[in-house]
mmCIF file of C-alpha atoms in Angstrom:
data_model
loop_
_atom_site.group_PDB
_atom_site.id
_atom_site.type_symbol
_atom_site.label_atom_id
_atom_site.label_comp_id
_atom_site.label_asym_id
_atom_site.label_seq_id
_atom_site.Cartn_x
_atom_site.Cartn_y
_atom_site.Cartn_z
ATOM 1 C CA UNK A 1 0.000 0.000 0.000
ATOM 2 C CA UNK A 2 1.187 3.454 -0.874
ATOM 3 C CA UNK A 3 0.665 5.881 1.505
ATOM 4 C CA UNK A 4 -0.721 9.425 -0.170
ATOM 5 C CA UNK A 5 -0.552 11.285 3.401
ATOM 6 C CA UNK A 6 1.340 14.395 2.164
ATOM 7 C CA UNK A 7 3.339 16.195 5.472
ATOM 8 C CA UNK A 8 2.567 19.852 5.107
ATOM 9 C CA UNK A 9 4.588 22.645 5.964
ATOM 10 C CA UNK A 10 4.058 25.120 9.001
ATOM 11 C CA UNK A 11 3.464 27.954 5.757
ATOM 12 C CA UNK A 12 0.658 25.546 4.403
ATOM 13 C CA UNK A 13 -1.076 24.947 7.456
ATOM 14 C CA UNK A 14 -1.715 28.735 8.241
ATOM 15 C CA UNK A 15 -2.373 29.483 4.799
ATOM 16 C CA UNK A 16 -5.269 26.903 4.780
ATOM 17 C CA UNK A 17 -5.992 28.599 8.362
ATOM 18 C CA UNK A 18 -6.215 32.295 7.285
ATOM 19 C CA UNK A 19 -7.650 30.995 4.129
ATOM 20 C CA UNK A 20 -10.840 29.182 6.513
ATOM 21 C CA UNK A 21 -11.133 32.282 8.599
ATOM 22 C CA UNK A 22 -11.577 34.286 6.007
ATOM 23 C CA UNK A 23 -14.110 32.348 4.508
ATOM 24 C CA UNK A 24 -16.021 32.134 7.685
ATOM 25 C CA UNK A 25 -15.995 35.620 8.229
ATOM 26 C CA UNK A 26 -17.075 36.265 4.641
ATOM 27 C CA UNK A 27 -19.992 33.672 5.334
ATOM 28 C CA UNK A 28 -20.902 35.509 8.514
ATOM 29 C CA UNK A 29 -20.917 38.960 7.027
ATOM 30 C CA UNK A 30 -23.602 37.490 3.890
ATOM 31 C CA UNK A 31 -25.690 35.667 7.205
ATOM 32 C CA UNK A 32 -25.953 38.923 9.066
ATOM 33 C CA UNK A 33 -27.117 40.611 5.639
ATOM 34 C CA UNK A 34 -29.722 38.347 5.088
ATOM 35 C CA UNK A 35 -30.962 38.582 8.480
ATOM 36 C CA UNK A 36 -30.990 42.025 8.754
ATOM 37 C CA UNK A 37 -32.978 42.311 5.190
ATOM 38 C CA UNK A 38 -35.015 39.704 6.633
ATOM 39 C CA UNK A 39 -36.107 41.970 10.152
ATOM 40 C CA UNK A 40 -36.562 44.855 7.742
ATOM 41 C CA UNK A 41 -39.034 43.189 5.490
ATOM 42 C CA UNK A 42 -40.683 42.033 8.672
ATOM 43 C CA UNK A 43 -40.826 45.242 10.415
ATOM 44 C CA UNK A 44 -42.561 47.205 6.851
ATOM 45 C CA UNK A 45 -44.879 44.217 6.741
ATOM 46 C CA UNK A 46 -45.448 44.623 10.550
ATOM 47 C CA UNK A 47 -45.829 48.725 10.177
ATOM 48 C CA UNK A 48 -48.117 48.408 7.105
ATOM 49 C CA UNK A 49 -50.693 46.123 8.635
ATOM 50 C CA UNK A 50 -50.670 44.527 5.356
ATOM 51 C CA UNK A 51 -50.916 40.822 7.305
ATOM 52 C CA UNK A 52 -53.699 42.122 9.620
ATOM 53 C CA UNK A 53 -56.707 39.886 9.287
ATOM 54 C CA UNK A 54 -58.453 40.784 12.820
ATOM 55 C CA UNK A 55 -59.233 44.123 11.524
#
């Protein structure tokens, strides 16, 4: 059997780090934009009484 395990370098390992990090923090930032577009549309629909039925 051949064995395919590769040993990486300190340099590689932090790239792939910073490189996860900043893809989190990228994912995080889009999250919090949808959310906050999300309360937003809720609050207008809220404020308009457009979803009112009891009156």
């Amino acid at each position: 059997m051949a064995k395919t395990e590769k040993k990486r370098t300190r340099k590689e390992v932090l790239a792939w780090l910073q490189r996860a990090r900043e893809r989190k923090q990228a994912w995080q930032e889009q999250t919090e934009l949808e959310l906050k577009a999300l309360v937003e549309e809720s609050q207008r629909a809220k404020e308009s009484h457009y979803f009112d039925f009891a009156e």
